[in-house]
GROMACS .gro file of C-alpha atoms in nm:
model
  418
    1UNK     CA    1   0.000   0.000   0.000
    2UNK     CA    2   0.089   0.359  -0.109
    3UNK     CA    3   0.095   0.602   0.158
    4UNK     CA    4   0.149   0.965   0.069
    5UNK     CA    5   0.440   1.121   0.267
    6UNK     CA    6   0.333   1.350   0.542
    7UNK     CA    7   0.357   1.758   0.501
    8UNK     CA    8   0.676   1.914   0.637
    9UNK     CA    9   0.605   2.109   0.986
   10UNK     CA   10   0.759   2.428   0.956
   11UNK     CA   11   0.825   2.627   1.206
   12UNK     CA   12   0.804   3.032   1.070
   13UNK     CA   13   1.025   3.317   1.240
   14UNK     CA   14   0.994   3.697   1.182
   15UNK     CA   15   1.253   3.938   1.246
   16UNK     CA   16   1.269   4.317   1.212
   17UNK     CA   17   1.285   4.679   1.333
   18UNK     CA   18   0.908   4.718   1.332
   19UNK     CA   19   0.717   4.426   1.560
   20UNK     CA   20   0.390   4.597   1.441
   21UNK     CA   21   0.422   4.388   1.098
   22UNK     CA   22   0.515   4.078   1.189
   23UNK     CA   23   0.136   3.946   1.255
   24UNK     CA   24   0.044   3.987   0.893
   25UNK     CA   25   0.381   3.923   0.724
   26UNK     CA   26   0.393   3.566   0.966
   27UNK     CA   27   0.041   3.517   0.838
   28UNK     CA   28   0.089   3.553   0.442
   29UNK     CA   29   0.458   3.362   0.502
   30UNK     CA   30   0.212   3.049   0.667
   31UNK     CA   31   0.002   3.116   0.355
   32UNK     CA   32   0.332   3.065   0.108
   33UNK     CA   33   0.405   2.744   0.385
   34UNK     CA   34   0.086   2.595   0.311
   35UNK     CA   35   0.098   2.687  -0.052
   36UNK     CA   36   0.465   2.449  -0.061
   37UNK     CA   37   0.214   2.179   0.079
   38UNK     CA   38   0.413   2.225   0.454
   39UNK     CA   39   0.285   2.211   0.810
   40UNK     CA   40   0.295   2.550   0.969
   41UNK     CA   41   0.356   2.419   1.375
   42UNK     CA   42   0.479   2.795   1.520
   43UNK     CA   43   0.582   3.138   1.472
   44UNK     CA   44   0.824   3.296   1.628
   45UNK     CA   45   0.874   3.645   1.609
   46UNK     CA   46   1.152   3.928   1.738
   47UNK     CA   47   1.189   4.277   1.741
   48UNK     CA   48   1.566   4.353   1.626
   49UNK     CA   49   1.745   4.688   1.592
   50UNK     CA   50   2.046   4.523   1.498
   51UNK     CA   51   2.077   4.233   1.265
   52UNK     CA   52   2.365   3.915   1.406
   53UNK     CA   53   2.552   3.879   1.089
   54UNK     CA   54   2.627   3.564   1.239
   55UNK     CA   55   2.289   3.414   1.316
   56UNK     CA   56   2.003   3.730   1.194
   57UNK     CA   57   1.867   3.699   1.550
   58UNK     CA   58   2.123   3.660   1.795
   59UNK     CA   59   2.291   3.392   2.057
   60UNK     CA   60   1.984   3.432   2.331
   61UNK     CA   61   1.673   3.410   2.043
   62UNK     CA   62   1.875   3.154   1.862
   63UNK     CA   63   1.823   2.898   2.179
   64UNK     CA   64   1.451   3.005   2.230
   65UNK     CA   65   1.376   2.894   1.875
   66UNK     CA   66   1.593   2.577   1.931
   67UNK     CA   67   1.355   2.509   2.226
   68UNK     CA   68   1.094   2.582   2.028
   69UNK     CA   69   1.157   2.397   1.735
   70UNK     CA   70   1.203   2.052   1.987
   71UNK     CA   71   0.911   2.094   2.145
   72UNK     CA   72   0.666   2.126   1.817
   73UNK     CA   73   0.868   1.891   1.628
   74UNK     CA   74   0.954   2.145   1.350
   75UNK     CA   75   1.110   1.985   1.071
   76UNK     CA   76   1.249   2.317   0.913
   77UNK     CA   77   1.259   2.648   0.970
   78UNK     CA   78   1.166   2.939   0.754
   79UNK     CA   79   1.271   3.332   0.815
   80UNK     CA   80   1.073   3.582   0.641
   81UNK     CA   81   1.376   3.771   0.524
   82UNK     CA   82   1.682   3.681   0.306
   83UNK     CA   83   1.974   3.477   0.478
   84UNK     CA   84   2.313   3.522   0.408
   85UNK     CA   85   2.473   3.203   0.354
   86UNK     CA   86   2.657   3.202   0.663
   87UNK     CA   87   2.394   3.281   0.886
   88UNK     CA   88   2.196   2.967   0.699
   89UNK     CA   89   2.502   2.762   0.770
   90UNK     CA   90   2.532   2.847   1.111
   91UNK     CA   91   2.142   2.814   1.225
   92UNK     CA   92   2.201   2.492   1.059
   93UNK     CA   93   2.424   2.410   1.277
   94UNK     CA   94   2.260   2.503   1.569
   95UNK     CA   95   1.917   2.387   1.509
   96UNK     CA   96   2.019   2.048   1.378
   97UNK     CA   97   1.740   2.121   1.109
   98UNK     CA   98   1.685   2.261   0.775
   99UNK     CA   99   1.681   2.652   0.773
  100UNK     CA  100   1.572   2.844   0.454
  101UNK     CA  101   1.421   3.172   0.395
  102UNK     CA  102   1.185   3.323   0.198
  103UNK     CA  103   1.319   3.331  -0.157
  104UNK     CA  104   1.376   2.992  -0.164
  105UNK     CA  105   1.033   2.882  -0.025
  106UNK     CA  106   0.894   3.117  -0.285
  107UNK     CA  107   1.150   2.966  -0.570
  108UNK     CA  108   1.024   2.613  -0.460
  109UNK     CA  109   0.661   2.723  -0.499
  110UNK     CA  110   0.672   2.839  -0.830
  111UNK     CA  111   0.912   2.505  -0.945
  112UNK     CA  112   0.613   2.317  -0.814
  113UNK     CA  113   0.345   2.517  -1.019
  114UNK     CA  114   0.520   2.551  -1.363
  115UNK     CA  115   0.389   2.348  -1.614
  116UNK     CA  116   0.542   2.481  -1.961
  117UNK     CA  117   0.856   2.394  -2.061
  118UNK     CA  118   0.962   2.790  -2.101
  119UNK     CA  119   0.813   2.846  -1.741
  120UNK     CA  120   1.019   2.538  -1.597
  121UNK     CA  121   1.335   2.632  -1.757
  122UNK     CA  122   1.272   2.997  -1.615
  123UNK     CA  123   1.202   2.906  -1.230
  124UNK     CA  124   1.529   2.633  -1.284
  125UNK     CA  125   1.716   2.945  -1.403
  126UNK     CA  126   1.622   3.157  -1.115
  127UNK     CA  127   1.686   2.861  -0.867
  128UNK     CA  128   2.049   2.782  -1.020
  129UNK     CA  129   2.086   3.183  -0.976
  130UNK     CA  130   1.969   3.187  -0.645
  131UNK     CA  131   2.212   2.859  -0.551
  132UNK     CA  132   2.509   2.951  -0.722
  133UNK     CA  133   2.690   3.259  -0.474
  134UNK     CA  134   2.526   3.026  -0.189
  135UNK     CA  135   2.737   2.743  -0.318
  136UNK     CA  136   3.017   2.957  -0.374
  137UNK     CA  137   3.021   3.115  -0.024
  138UNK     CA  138   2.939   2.760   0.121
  139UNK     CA  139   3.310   2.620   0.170
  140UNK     CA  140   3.457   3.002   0.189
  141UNK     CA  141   3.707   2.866   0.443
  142UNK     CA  142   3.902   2.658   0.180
  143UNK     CA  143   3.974   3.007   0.026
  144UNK     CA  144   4.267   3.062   0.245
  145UNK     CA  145   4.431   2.730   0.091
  146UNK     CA  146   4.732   2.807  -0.040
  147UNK     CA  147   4.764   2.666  -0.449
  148UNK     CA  148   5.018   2.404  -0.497
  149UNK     CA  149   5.111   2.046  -0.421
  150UNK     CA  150   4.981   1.869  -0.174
  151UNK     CA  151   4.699   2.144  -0.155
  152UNK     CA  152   4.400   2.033  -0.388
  153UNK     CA  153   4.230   1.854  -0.096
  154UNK     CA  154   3.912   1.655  -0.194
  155UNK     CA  155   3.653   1.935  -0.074
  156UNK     CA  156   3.828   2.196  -0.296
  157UNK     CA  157   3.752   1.929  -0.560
  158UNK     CA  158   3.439   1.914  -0.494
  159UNK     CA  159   3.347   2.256  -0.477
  160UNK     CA  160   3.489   2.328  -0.805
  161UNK     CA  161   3.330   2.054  -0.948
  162UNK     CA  162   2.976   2.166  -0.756
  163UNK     CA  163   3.071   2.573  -0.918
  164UNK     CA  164   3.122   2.404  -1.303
  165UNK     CA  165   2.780   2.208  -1.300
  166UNK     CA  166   2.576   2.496  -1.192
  167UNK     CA  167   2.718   2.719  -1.463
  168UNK     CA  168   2.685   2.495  -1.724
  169UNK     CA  169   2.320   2.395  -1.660
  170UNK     CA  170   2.305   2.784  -1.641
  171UNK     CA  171   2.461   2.813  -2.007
  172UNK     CA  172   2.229   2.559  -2.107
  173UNK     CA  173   1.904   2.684  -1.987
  174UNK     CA  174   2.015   3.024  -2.078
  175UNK     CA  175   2.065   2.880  -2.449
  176UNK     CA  176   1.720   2.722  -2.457
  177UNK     CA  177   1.590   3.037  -2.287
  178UNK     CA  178   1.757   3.225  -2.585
  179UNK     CA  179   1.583   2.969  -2.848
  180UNK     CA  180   1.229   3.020  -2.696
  181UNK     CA  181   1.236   3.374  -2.690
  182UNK     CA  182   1.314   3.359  -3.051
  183UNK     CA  183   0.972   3.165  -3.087
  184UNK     CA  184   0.869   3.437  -2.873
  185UNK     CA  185   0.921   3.733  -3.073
  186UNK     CA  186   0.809   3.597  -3.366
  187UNK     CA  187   0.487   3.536  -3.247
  188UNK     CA  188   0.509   3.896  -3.093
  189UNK     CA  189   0.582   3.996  -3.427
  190UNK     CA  190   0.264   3.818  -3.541
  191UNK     CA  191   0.055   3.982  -3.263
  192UNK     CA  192   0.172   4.333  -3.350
  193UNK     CA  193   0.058   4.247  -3.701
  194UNK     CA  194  -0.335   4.207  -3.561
  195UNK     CA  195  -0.406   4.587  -3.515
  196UNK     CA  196  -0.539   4.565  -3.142
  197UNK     CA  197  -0.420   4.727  -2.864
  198UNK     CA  198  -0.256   4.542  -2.561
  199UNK     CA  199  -0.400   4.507  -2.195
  200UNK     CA  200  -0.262   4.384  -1.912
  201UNK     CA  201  -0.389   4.255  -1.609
  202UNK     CA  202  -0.157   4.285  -1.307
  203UNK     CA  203  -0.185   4.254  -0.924
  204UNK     CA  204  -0.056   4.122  -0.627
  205UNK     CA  205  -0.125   3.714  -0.595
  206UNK     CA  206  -0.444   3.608  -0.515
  207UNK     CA  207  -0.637   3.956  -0.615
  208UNK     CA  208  -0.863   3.734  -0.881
  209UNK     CA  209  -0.694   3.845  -1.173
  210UNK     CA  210  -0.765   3.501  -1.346
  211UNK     CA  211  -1.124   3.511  -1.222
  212UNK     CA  212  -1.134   3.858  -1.404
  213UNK     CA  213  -0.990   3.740  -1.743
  214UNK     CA  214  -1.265   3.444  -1.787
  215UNK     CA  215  -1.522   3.705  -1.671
  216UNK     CA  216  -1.428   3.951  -1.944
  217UNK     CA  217  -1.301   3.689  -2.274
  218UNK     CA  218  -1.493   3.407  -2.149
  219UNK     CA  219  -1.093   3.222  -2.091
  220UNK     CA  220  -1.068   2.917  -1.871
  221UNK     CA  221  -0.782   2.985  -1.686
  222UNK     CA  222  -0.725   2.800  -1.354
  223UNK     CA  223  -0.877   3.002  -1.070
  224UNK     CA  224  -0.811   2.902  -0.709
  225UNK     CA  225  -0.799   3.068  -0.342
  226UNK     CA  226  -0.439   3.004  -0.301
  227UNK     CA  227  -0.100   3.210  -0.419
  228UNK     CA  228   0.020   3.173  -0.738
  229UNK     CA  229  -0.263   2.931  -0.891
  230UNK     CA  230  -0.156   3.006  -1.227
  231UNK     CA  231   0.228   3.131  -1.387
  232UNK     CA  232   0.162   3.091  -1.715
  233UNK     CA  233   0.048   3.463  -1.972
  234UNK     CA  234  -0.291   3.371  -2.097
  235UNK     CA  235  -0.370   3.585  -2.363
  236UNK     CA  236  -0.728   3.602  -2.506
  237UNK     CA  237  -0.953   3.902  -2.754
  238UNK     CA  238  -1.136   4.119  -2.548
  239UNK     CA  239  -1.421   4.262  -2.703
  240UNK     CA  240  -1.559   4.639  -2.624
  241UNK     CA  241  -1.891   4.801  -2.587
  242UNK     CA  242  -1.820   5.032  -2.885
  243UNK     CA  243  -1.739   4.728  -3.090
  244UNK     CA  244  -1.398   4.781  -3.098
  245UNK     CA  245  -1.105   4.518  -3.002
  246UNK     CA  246  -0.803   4.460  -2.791
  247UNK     CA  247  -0.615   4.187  -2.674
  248UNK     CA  248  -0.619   4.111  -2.291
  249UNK     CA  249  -0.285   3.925  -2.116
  250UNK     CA  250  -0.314   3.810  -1.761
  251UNK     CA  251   0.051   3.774  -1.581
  252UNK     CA  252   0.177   3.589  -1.286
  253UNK     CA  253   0.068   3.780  -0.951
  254UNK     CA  254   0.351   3.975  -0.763
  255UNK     CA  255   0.426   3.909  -0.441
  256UNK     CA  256   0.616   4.116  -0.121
  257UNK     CA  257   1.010   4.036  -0.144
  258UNK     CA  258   0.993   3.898  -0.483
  259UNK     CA  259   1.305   3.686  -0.606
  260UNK     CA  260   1.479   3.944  -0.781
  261UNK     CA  261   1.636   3.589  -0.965
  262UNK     CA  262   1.239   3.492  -1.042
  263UNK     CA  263   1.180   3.891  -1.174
  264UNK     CA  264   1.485   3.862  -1.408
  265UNK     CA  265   1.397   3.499  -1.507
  266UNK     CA  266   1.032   3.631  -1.591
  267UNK     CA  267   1.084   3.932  -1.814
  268UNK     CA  268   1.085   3.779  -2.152
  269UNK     CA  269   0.708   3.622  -2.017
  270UNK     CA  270   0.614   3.953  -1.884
  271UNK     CA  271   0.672   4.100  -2.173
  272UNK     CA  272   0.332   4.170  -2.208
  273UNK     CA  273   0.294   4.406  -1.908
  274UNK     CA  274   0.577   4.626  -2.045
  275UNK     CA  275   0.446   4.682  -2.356
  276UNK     CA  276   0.065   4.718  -2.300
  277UNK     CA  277  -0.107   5.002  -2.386
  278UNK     CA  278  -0.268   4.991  -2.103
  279UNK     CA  279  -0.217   4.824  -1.788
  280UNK     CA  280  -0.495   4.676  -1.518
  281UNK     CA  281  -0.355   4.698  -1.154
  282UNK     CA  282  -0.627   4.525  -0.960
  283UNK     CA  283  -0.623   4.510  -0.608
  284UNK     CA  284  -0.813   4.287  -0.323
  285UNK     CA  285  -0.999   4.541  -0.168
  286UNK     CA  286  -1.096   4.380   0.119
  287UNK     CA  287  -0.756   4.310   0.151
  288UNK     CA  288  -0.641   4.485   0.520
  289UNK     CA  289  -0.289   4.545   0.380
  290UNK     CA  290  -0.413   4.695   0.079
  291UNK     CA  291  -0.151   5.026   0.074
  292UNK     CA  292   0.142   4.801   0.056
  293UNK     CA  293   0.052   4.563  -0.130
  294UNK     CA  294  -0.020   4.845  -0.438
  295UNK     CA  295   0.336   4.969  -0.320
  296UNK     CA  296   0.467   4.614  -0.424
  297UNK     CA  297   0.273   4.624  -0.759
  298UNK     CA  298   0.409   4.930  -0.872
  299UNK     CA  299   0.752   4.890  -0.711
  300UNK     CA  300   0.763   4.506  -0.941
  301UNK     CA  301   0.626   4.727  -1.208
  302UNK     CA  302   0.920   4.958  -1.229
  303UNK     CA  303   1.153   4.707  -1.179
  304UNK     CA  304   1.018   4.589  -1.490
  305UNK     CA  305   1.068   4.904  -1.723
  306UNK     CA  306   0.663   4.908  -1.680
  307UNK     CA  307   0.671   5.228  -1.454
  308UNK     CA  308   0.567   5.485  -1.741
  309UNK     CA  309   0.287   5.284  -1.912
  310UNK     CA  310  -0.086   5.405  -1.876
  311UNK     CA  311  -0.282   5.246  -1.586
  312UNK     CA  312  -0.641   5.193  -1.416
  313UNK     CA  313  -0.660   5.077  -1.086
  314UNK     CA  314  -0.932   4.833  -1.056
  315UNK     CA  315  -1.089   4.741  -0.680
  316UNK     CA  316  -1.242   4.369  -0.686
  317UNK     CA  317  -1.398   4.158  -0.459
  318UNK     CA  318  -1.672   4.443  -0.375
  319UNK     CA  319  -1.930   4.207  -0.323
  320UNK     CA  320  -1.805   4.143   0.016
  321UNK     CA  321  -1.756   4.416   0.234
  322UNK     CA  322  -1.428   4.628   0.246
  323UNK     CA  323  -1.247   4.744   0.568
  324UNK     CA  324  -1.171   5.052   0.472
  325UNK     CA  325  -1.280   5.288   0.233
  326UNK     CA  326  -1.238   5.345  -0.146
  327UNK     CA  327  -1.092   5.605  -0.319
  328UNK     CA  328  -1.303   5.839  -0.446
  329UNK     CA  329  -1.419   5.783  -0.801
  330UNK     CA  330  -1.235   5.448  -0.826
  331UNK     CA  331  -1.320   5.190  -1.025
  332UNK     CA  332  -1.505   4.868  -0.783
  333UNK     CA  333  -1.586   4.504  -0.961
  334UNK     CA  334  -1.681   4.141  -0.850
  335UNK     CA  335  -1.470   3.965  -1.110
  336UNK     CA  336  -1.715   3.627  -0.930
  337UNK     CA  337  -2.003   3.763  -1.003
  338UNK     CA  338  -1.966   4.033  -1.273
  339UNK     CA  339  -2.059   4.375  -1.101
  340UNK     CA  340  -1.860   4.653  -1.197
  341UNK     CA  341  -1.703   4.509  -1.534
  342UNK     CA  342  -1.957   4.691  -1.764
  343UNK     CA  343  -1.819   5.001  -1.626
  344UNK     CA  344  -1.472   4.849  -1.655
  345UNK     CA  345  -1.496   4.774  -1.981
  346UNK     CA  346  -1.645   5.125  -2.143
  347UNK     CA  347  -1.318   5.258  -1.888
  348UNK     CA  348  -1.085   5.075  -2.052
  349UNK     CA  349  -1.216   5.190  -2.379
  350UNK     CA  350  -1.205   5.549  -2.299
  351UNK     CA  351  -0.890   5.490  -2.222
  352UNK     CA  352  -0.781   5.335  -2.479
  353UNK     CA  353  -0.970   5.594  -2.692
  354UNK     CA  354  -0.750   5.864  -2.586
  355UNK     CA  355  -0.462   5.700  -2.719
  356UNK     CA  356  -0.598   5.734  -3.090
  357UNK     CA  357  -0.482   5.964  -3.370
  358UNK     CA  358  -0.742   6.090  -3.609
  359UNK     CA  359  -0.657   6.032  -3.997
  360UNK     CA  360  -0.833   6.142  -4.300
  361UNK     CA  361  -0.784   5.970  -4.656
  362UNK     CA  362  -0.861   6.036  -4.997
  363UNK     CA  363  -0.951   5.652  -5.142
  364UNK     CA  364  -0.993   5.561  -5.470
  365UNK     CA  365  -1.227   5.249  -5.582
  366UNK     CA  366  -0.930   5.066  -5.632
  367UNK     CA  367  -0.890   5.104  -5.249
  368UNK     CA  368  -1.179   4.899  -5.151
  369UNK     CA  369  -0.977   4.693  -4.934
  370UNK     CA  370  -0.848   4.933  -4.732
  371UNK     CA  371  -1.186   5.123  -4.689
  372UNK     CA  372  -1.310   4.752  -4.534
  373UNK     CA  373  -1.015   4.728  -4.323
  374UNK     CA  374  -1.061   5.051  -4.186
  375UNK     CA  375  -1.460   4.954  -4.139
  376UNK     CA  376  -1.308   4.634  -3.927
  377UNK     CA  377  -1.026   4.756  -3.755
  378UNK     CA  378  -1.060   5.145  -3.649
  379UNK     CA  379  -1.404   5.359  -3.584
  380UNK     CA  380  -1.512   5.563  -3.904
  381UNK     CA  381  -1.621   5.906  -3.820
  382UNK     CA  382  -1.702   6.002  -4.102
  383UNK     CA  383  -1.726   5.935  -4.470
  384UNK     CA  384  -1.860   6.051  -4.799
  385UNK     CA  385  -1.834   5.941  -5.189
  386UNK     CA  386  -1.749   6.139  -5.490
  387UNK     CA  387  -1.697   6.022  -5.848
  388UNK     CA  388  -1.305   5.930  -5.815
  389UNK     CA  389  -1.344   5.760  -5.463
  390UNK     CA  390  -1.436   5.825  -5.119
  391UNK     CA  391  -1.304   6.061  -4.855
  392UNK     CA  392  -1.321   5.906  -4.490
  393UNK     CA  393  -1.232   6.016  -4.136
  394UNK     CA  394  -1.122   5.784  -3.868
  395UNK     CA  395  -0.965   5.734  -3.529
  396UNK     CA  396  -0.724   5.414  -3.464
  397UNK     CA  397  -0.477   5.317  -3.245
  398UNK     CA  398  -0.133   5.294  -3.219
  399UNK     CA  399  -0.113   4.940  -3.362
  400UNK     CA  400  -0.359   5.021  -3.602
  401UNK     CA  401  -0.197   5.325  -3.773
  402UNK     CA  402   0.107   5.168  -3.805
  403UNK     CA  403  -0.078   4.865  -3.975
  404UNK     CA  404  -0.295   5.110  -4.203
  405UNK     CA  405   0.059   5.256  -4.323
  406UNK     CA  406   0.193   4.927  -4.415
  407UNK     CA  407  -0.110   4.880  -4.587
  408UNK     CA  408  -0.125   5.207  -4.771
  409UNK     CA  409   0.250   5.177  -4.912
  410UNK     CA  410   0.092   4.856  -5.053
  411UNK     CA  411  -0.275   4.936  -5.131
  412UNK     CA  412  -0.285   4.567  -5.350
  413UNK     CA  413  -0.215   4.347  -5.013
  414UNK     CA  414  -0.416   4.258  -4.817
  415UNK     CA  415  -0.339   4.290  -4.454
  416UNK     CA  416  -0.272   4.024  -4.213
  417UNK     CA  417  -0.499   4.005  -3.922
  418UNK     CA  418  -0.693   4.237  -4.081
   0.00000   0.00000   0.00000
């Protein structure tokens, strides 16, 4: 008979200059615990004004959460903040259990959730990234042997040997990486040739940005109550109330003390969010920590070159009631059951609307096909006929102008996507 192995207990620690955060930030790390499928048995949590480069918490805590960890049988031990190798080593050491922090519980989440070959070969990336100063650092002792005979003991062997297989699985994936964003930007290249404009849907995990995207295209992405349900850019047509088009992308969520390694791994799939026309930050409203988690958004979001690019904020999850309350004017949806998105749709269109440039052209019959294109792709303000043609007035996009150019330097062609 099978059995299936038994969660982890982890045992969760907090340490920082401000004890009035560690409730929440000790609950949303138990949420990334029980997201890695682990046992949270404890939290442990202590004010510092001065970070032990030895240990992060110091000789006296470093007991208490020995005692601790023995008496709820704590299998590992996560901090909430990044550990320098050597403090890792020596908690190690003196808990006689596994210590990691975080990053890596957040790097092992996302390994566990990735189910495209791009999006496994990115979270590798970022873990071999994460690993390789770690590994490095690890045996820093054996950096005061001398070179020489009689020197090249079997540890330095090893660690060399450790240092050369991370960097070439690095070369590799980085080589594969390379290959797939080739793919990549030639299907971008194939999206930029359908004359819609590009929105993104961003927002911290768990805000119901996937619940949003199969309320508005009718998508079936994954949607569950649990961080980082889905990694993988789904990218569907959204339709407008003024008939118009654009295309909608929803991203991975962000998180508080995001991998930089998982950021820089993710670009060439986020490449969506920096070149939308418009970008969807939508926020949990009922959300207690709302302020800082927008602060993460947009702090990710300029990380990402995204900083610049024009924005709505959306508030969901209205249909339950907030803590606090809204900004005035703001936009409020249920992505679960639809309220709001009517509203957020003709938004996003007026927004959208004010990035359009008005053309007029003189068209000849022979220009039929661009007349329909125009009829498809752009709104007609106004037209009338003469004798040699037709003179029409329209307002487009930025996508679509530079299509209808293409197309006008080859009136005979007909235009892709068109």
């Amino acid at each position: 008979m099978n059995f299936a192995p038994h969660p982890e207990r982890a045992l969760l620690v907090w340490a920082g200059p401000d004890k009035s955060k560690a409730a929440d930030e000790l609950d949303e790390l138990s949420l990334l615990a029980r997201t890695a499928s682990l046992d949270d048995c404890g939290h442990l949590a202590q004010e510092i004004r001065r970070i032990s480069a030895a240990t992060r918490i110091g000789k006296g805590k470093v007991e208490e959460l020995k005692e601790l960890a023995r008496d709820r049988d704590a299998e590992v031990v996560i901090f909430d903040d990044a550990l320098s190798p050597a403090q890792r080593r020596n908690l190690e050491n003196s808990l006689s259990i596994k210590v990691i922090d975080r990053s890596q519980l957040i790097l092992d989440i996302f390994a566990s959730r990735a189910m495209t070959r791009a999006g496994k070969l990115q979270v590798e990336l970022a873990q071999l990234e994460y690993l390789l100063p770690r590994l490095t650092r690890q045996w820093s002792h054996l950096s005061r042997m001398k070179a020489g005979v009689g020197t090249r003991g079997p540890g330095e062997t090893q660690l060399e040997s450790d240092r050369r297989q991370v960097r070439e699985r690095l070369s590799r994936l980085r080589s594969r990486l390379a290959d797939i964003d080739r793919s990549r930007r030639l299907n971008r290249a194939e999206r930029e040739s359908v004359p819609f404009p590009t929105v993104a849907l961003v927002g911290y995990t768990n805000a119901g940005k996937s619940t949003l995207m199969n309320r508005l295209t009718g998508a079936d992405s994954y949607v569950a109550d649990k961080l980082f349900a889905t990694l993988d850019t789904t990218v569907r047509r959204l339709d407008l109330p003024g008939g118009s088009h654009a295309i909608l992308a929803d991203t991975v969520g962000f998180v508080a003390k995001l991998p930089h390694e998982l950021v820089e791994a993710f670009k060439g799939t986020l490449e969506q969010v920096v070149e939308a026309d418009l970008i969807l930050h939508l926020v949990d409203v009922g959300d207690h920590n709302l302020s800082d988690r927008i602060t993460v958004v947009e702090s990710i979001l300029e990380e990402l070159g995204a900083a610049g690019r024009p924005r709505l904020m959306v508030f969901n999850k209205c249909d339950t009631p907030p803590e606090q309350a809204l900004l005035p004017r703001s936009l409020c949806i249920s992505a679960r059951n639809g309220t709001g998105c009517e509203e957020l749709l003709e938004a996003v269109e007026q927004q959208l609307t004010r990035e359009e440039e008005t053309v007029e052209l003189r068209l000849t019959h022979g220009q039929a096909r661009v007349r329909a294109w125009l009829y498809r792709n752009a709104r007609v303000l106004d037209e009338s006929e003469d004798e040699e043609g037709c003179r029409i007035r329209a307002s487009l996009g930025r996508k679509a102008s530079g299509r209808l150019k293409q197309l006008l330097a080859a009136p005979d062609s007909k235009p892709r996507g068109g």
